[in-house]
PDB file of C-alpha atoms in Angstrom:
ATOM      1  CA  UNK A   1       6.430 -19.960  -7.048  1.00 93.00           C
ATOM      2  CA  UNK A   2       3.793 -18.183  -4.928  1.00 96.00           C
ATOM      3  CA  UNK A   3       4.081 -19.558  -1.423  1.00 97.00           C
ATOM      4  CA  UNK A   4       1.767 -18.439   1.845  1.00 98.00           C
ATOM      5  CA  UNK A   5       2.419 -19.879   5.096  1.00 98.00           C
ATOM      6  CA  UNK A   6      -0.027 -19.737   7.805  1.00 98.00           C
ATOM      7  CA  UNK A   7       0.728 -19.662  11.647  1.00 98.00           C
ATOM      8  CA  UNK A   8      -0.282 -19.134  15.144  1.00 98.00           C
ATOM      9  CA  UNK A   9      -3.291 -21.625  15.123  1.00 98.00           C
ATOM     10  CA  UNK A  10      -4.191 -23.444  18.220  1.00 98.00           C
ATOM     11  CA  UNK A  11      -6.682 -24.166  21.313  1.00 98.00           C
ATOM     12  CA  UNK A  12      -7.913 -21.235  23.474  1.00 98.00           C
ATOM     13  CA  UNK A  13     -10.952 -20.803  25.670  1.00 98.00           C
ATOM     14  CA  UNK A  14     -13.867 -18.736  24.642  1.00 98.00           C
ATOM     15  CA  UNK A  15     -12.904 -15.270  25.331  1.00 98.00           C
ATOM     16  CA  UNK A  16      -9.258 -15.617  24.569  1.00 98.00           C
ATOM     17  CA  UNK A  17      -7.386 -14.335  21.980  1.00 98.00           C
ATOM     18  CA  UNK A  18      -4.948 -15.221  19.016  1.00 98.00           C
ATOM     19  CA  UNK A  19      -2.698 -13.885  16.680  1.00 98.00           C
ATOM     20  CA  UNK A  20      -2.768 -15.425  13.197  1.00 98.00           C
ATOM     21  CA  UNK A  21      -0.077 -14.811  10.624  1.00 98.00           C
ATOM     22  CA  UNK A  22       0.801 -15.053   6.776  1.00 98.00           C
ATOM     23  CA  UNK A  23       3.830 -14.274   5.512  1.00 98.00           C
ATOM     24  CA  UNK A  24       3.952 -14.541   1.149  1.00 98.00           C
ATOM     25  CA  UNK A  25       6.601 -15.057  -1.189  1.00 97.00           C
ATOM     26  CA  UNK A  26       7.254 -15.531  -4.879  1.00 97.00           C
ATOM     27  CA  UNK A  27       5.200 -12.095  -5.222  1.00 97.00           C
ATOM     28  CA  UNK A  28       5.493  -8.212  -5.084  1.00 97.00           C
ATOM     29  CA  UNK A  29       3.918  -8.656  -1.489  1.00 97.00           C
ATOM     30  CA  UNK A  30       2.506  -5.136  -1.689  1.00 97.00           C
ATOM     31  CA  UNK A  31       1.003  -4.987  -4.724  1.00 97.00           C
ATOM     32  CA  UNK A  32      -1.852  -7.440  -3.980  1.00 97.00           C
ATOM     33  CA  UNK A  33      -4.863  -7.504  -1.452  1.00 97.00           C
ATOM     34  CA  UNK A  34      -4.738 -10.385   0.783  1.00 98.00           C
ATOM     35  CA  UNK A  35      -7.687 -12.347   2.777  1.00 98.00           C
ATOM     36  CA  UNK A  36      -8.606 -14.496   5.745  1.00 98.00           C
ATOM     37  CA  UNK A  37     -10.929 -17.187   5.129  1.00 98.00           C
ATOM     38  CA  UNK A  38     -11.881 -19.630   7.381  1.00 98.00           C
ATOM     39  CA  UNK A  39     -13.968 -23.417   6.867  1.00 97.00           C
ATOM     40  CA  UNK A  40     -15.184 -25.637   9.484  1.00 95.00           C
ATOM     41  CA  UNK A  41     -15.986 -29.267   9.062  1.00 89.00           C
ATOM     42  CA  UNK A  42     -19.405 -29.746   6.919  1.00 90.00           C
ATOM     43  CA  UNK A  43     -19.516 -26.060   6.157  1.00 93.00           C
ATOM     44  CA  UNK A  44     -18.913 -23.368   3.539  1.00 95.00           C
ATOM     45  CA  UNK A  45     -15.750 -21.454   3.432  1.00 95.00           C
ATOM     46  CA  UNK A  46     -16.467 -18.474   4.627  1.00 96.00           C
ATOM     47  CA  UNK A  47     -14.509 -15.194   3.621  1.00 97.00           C
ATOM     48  CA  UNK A  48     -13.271 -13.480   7.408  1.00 98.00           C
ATOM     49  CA  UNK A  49     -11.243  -9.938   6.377  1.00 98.00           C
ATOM     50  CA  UNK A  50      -9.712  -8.102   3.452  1.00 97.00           C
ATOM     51  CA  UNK A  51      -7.323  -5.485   3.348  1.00 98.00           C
ATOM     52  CA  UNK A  52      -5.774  -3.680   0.680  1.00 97.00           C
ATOM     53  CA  UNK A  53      -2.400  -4.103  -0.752  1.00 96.00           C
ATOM     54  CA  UNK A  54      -1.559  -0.622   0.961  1.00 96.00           C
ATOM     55  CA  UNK A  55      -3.587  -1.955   4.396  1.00 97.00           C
ATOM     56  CA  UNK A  56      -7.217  -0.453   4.601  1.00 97.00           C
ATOM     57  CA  UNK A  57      -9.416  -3.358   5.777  1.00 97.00           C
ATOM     58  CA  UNK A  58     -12.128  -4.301   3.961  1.00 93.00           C
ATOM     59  CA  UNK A  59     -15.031  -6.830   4.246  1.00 90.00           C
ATOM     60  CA  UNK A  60     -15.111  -7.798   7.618  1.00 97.00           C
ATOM     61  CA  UNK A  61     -17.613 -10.446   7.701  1.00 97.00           C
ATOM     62  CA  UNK A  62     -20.978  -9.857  10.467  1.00 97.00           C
ATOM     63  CA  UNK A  63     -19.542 -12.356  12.239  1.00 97.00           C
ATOM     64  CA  UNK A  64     -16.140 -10.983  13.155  1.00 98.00           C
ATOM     65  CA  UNK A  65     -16.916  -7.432  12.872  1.00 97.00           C
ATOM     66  CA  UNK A  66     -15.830  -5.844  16.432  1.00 97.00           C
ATOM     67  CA  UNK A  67     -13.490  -8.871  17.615  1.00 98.00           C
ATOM     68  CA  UNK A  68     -10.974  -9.326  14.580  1.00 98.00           C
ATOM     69  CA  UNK A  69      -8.652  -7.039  13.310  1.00 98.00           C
ATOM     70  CA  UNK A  70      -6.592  -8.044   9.866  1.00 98.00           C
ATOM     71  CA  UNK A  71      -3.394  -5.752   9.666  1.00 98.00           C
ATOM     72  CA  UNK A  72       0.005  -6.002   7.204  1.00 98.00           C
ATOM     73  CA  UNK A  73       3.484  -5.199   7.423  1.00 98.00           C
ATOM     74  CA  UNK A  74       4.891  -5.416   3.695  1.00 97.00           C
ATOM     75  CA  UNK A  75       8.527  -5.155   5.320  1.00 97.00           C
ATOM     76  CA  UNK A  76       7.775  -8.619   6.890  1.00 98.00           C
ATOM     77  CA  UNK A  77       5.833  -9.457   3.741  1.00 98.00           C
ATOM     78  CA  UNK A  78       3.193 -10.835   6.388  1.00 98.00           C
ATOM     79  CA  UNK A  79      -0.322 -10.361   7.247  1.00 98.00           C
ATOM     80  CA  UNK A  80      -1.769 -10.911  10.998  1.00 98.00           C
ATOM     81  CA  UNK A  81      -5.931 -11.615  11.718  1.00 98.00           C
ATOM     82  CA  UNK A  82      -5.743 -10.246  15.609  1.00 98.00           C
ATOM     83  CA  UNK A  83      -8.706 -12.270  17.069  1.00 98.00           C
ATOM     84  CA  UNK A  84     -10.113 -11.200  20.066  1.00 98.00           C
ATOM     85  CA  UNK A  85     -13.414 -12.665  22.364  1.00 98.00           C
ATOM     86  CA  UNK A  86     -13.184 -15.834  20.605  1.00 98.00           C
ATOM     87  CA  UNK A  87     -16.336 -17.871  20.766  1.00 97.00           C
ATOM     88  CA  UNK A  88     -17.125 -21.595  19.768  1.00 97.00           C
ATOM     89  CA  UNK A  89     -18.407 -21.053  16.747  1.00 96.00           C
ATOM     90  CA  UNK A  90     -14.819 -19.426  15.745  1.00 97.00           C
ATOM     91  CA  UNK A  91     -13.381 -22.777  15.355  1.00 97.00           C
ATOM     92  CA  UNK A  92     -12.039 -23.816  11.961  1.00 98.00           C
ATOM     93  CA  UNK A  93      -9.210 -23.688   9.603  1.00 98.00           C
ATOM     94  CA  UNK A  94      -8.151 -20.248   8.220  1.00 98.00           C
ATOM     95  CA  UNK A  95      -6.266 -19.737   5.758  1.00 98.00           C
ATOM     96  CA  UNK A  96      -4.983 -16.688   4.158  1.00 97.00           C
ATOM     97  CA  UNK A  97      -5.031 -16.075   0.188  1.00 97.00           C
ATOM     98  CA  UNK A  98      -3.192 -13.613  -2.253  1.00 97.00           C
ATOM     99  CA  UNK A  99      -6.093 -11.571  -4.182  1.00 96.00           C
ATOM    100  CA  UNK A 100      -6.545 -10.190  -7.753  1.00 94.00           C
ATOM    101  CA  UNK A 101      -9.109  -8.263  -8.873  1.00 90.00           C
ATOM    102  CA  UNK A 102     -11.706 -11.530  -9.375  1.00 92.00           C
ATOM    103  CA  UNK A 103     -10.686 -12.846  -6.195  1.00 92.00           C
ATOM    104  CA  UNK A 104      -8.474 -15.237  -4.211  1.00 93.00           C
ATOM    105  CA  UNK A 105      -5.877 -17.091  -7.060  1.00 94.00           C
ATOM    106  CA  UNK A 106      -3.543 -18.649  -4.100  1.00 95.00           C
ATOM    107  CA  UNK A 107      -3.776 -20.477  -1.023  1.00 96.00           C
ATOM    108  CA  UNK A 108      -1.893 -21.138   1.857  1.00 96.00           C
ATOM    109  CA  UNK A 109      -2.331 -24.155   3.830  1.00 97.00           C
ATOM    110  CA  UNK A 110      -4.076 -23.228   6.842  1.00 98.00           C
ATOM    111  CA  UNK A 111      -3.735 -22.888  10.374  1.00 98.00           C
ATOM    112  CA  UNK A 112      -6.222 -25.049  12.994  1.00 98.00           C
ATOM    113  CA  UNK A 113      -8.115 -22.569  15.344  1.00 98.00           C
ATOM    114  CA  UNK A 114      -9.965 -24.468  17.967  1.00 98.00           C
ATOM    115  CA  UNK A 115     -12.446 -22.468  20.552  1.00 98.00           C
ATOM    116  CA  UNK A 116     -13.373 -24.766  23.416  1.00 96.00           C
ATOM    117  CA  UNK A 117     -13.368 -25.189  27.245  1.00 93.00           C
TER     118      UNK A 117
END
């Protein structure tokens, strides 16, 4: 079965950083593109990062553009969101997702990111 496990969640003041990770299994990790959403409380998910199944980043949302970095290491099976100058409005659950060609089909089961002083 198709398992993703999210990690490295937690509390950091605004302009810290974090390191989020992924890792997949019950899949050809490489073969498939893999995302970062993220969904706070009373709001839409909204989609963070892509990157390929061969690791070109794509679709960095506005947001995040400049401060987050999504990478992979297909040894490890694993994908990271490097988050950098974290602000308030950063804070919400991300989860990662495996991706075919219409769009996310799995789900991990997130990882709490909270931005405050």
């Amino acid at each position: 079965q198709v398992q993703l496990v999210e990690s490295g969640g937690g509390l950091v003041q605004p302009g810290g950083s974090l390191r989020l990770s992924c890792t997949g299994s019950g899949f050809t990790f490489s073969n498939y593109a893999m995302s970062w959403y993220r969904r706070a409380p009373g709001k839409e998910r909204e989609l963070v990062a892509t990157i390929t199944g061969g690791g070109v980043p794509t679709n960095y949302a506005d947001s995040v553009k400049g401060r987050f970095t999504i990478s992979r290491d297909n040894a490890k099976n694993t994908i990271y969101l490097q988050m950098n100058s974290l602000k308030p409005e950063d804070t919400a659950v991300y989860y990662c997702s495996r991706r075919i060609f219409q769009g996310p089909v799995n789900w991990g089961q997130g990882t709490q990111v909270t931005v405050s002083s």
